[in-house]
Amino acid sequence: MEMRGTRVTLRPVVAADLDRLAAILATPEVARWWPAYDRARVEEFIAGEKDVAVYAIEVDGAVAGLIQVTEESEPEFRHAAIDLFLDPAAHGRGLGPEAIRLAARDLIERRGHHRLTIDPAADNERAIRAYAKVGFRPVGRLRRYQRFPDGSWRDGLLMEMLAEELRDG
Ligand SMILES: CC(C)(COP(=O)(O)OP(=O)(O)OC[C@H]1O[C@@H](n2cnc3c(N)ncnc32)[C@H](O)[C@@H]1OP(=O)(O)O)[C@@H](O)C(=O)NCCC(=O)NCCS
């Protein structure tokens, strides 16, 4: 299934995307926030798992990043979580928010979700700013949430958005 926006298209990731995605993950700007993704781990990750959908983000017909959607299927806690990264050459043009809006609209309208979450590192100011533009708001600091390759546990920021809070660009 493909989702088309003005500048961004989301389509299911395929094995042929592996090299390109591994190269993007190896750039310092992305590795800083998505550390420790070597080729084998990227392969595993794009193979996906139950309740996880992984889409390539295409800009001008070329792969410029990846967005992952994880659905919580317990009925009492039903919601979906989003993660993404973009090639540094694509940063700062609002393409991340556009990709998130496409995924969010699909989750809300087609999959019937009422609540979405996203959990950047607490000091990832660009990501927090990008997510706020889409309608996510901070709900709390996740202490020592994510382990980095240097062995340190760093804080995250839980952000959430209810269906009616999704903002158009
Ligand atoms: C985070 C990411 C998805 C955001 O997508 P994007 O398309 O670059 O986002 P935008 O172009 O909307 O820019 C985000 C905002 O942050 C601002 N910004 C940029 N650098 C910043 C910084 N160092 N500190 C604070 N804000 C910053 C921009 O000015 C912009 O705000 P504005 O539109 O009000 O001017 C993308 O930059 C990315 O993939 N980064 C590397 C990997 C990563 O951090 N992934 C997220 C892990 S949770």
Coordinates of C-alpha atoms and ligand atoms in Angstrom, one line a residue:
M1 CA 0.0 0.0 0.0
E2 CA 1.3 3.4 -1.0
M3 CA 0.6 6.8 0.6
R4 CA 1.2 9.9 -1.5
G5 CA 1.7 13.4 -0.2
T6 CA 2.7 16.6 -2.1
R7 CA 6.4 15.9 -1.8
V8 CA 6.7 12.6 0.0
T9 CA 5.5 9.0 -0.8
L10 CA 5.4 6.2 1.7
R11 CA 5.6 2.6 0.3
P12 CA 6.4 -0.7 1.9
V13 CA 10.1 -1.2 2.3
V14 CA 11.7 -4.0 0.2
A15 CA 15.1 -5.9 0.4
A16 CA 16.5 -3.7 -2.5
D17 CA 16.3 -0.7 -0.1
L18 CA 18.7 -2.2 2.3
D19 CA 21.9 -0.7 1.0
R20 CA 20.5 2.8 0.7
L21 CA 18.9 2.7 4.2
A22 CA 22.1 1.3 5.8
A23 CA 24.0 4.2 4.1
I24 CA 21.6 6.8 5.5
L25 CA 21.8 5.2 9.0
A26 CA 25.6 5.4 8.8
T27 CA 25.6 9.2 8.4
P28 CA 26.7 11.0 11.6
E29 CA 23.5 13.1 11.7
V30 CA 21.3 10.0 11.7
A31 CA 23.6 7.7 13.7
R32 CA 23.6 10.2 16.5
W33 CA 19.9 9.4 17.1
W34 CA 19.6 5.9 15.6
P35 CA 22.9 4.4 16.9
A36 CA 24.1 0.9 16.5
Y37 CA 22.2 -0.1 13.4
D38 CA 24.7 -2.2 11.5
R39 CA 23.7 -4.0 8.3
A40 CA 22.4 -7.2 9.9
R41 CA 20.3 -5.2 12.3
V42 CA 18.9 -3.0 9.5
E43 CA 18.0 -6.2 7.6
E44 CA 16.2 -7.6 10.7
F45 CA 14.5 -4.4 11.3
I46 CA 13.2 -3.9 7.8
A47 CA 12.0 -7.5 7.8
G48 CA 9.5 -6.2 10.3
E49 CA 7.5 -8.2 12.9
K50 CA 3.9 -8.7 14.0
D51 CA 2.0 -5.4 14.4
V52 CA 4.9 -3.4 12.8
A53 CA 4.7 -1.8 9.4
V54 CA 7.9 -0.3 7.8
Y55 CA 7.7 2.1 4.9
A56 CA 10.4 3.7 2.8
I57 CA 10.1 7.4 2.5
E58 CA 10.5 8.5 -1.1
V59 CA 11.3 12.0 -2.2
D60 CA 11.5 12.8 -5.9
G61 CA 11.3 9.0 -6.7
A62 CA 14.3 8.1 -4.5
V63 CA 14.5 6.6 -1.0
A64 CA 15.2 9.4 1.5
G65 CA 14.4 7.6 4.7
L66 CA 12.3 5.2 6.6
I67 CA 9.2 5.4 8.8
Q68 CA 8.0 2.6 11.1
V69 CA 4.6 2.2 12.6
T70 CA 4.0 -0.1 15.6
E71 CA 0.4 -0.9 16.6
E72 CA -0.5 -2.0 20.1
S73 CA -3.2 -4.6 19.6
E74 CA -4.4 -5.1 23.2
P75 CA -7.9 -3.6 22.8
E76 CA -7.8 -1.7 26.2
F77 CA -4.6 0.1 25.2
R78 CA -5.0 0.3 21.5
H79 CA -2.8 3.0 20.0
A80 CA 0.1 3.3 17.5
A81 CA 3.7 4.5 17.8
I82 CA 5.8 6.1 15.0
D83 CA 9.6 6.2 14.5
L84 CA 11.5 7.7 11.5
F85 CA 14.7 8.9 10.1
L86 CA 15.6 10.9 7.0
D87 CA 18.7 11.3 5.0
P88 CA 20.6 14.5 6.1
A89 CA 20.3 15.9 2.6
A90 CA 16.5 15.9 3.2
H91 CA 16.5 17.5 6.7
G92 CA 15.1 20.9 7.5
R93 CA 12.5 21.1 4.6
G94 CA 9.5 19.8 6.5
L95 CA 9.6 16.4 4.8
G96 CA 9.7 14.6 8.2
P97 CA 6.4 16.2 9.3
E98 CA 4.9 15.5 5.9
A99 CA 5.8 11.8 6.2
I100 CA 4.4 11.6 9.7
R101 CA 1.2 13.3 8.6
L102 CA 0.7 10.6 5.9
A103 CA 1.3 7.8 8.3
A104 CA -0.8 9.4 11.0
R105 CA -3.7 10.0 8.7
D106 CA -3.6 6.4 7.6
L107 CA -3.5 5.2 11.2
I108 CA -6.4 7.4 12.2
E109 CA -8.7 7.1 9.1
R110 CA -8.0 3.5 7.9
R111 CA -6.8 1.8 11.0
G112 CA -9.2 3.6 13.4
H113 CA -6.6 4.8 16.0
H114 CA -7.6 7.5 18.4
R115 CA -4.1 8.0 19.9
L116 CA -0.6 8.1 18.5
T117 CA 2.8 8.3 20.3
I118 CA 6.4 9.1 19.4
D119 CA 9.4 9.1 21.7
P120 CA 12.4 11.1 20.7
A121 CA 15.5 11.5 22.8
A122 CA 14.9 14.3 25.3
D123 CA 17.7 16.3 23.8
N124 CA 16.7 15.8 20.1
E125 CA 15.4 19.3 19.7
R126 CA 14.9 19.2 16.0
A127 CA 12.8 16.0 16.2
I128 CA 10.7 17.4 19.1
R129 CA 10.1 20.6 17.1
A130 CA 9.1 18.6 14.0
Y131 CA 6.7 16.4 15.9
A132 CA 5.1 19.4 17.7
K133 CA 4.3 20.9 14.2
V134 CA 2.3 17.8 13.4
G135 CA 0.3 18.0 16.6
F136 CA 2.2 15.8 19.1
R137 CA 2.6 17.3 22.6
P138 CA 5.1 16.3 25.3
V139 CA 3.5 14.3 28.1
G140 CA 6.5 13.3 30.2
R141 CA 10.2 12.5 30.4
L142 CA 11.2 8.9 30.1
R143 CA 14.2 8.6 32.5
R144 CA 17.2 6.6 31.3
Y145 CA 15.0 5.3 28.5
Q146 CA 17.4 4.5 25.7
R147 CA 20.8 2.8 25.9
F148 CA 23.5 4.3 23.6
P149 CA 26.6 2.5 22.2
D150 CA 28.8 4.3 24.8
G151 CA 26.8 2.4 27.5
S152 CA 25.0 5.4 28.8
W153 CA 21.2 5.3 29.4
R154 CA 19.7 8.6 28.2
D155 CA 16.3 10.2 28.8
G156 CA 13.5 10.2 26.2
L157 CA 10.5 12.4 25.8
L158 CA 7.1 10.7 25.4
M159 CA 4.9 12.8 23.0
E160 CA 1.3 11.9 22.1
M161 CA -1.3 13.1 19.8
L162 CA -5.1 12.4 19.8
A163 CA -6.8 11.9 16.5
E164 CA -8.4 15.4 16.5
E165 CA -5.1 17.1 17.2
L166 CA -3.5 16.2 13.9
R167 CA -2.4 19.4 12.2
D168 CA -2.1 20.0 8.5
G169 CA 1.1 21.5 7.2
Ligands
LIG1 C1 13.9 14.4 13.1 C2 13.6 14.5 11.6 C3 12.7 13.3 11.2 C4 12.7 15.8 11.4 O1 12.4 15.9 10.0 P1 12.7 17.2 9.2 O2 12.1 17.1 7.9 O3 14.2 17.4 9.2 O4 12.0 18.3 10.1 P2 11.7 19.9 9.7 O5 12.3 20.2 8.4 O6 10.3 20.1 10.0 O7 12.5 20.6 10.8 C5 12.2 20.5 12.2 C6 12.2 21.8 12.9 O8 13.4 21.8 13.8 C7 14.1 23.0 13.7 N1 15.5 22.7 14.0 C8 16.5 22.3 13.2 N2 17.6 22.1 13.8 C9 17.3 22.3 15.1 C10 18.1 22.3 16.3 N3 19.3 21.9 16.3 N4 17.4 22.6 17.5 C11 16.1 23.0 17.5 N5 15.4 23.0 16.4 C12 16.0 22.7 15.2 C13 13.8 23.5 12.3 O9 14.0 24.9 12.3 C14 12.4 23.1 12.1 O10 11.5 24.0 12.7 P3 10.7 25.2 11.9 O11 10.0 24.5 10.8 O12 9.8 25.8 12.9 O13 11.8 26.1 11.5 C15 14.8 14.5 10.7 O14 15.5 15.7 10.9 C16 15.8 13.3 10.9 O15 15.6 12.2 10.4 N6 16.8 13.5 11.8 C17 17.8 12.5 12.1 C18 17.3 11.3 12.7 C19 16.4 11.6 13.9 O16 16.7 12.4 14.7 N7 15.3 10.8 13.9 C20 14.3 11.0 14.9 C21 14.5 10.1 16.0 S1 13.2 10.2 17.2

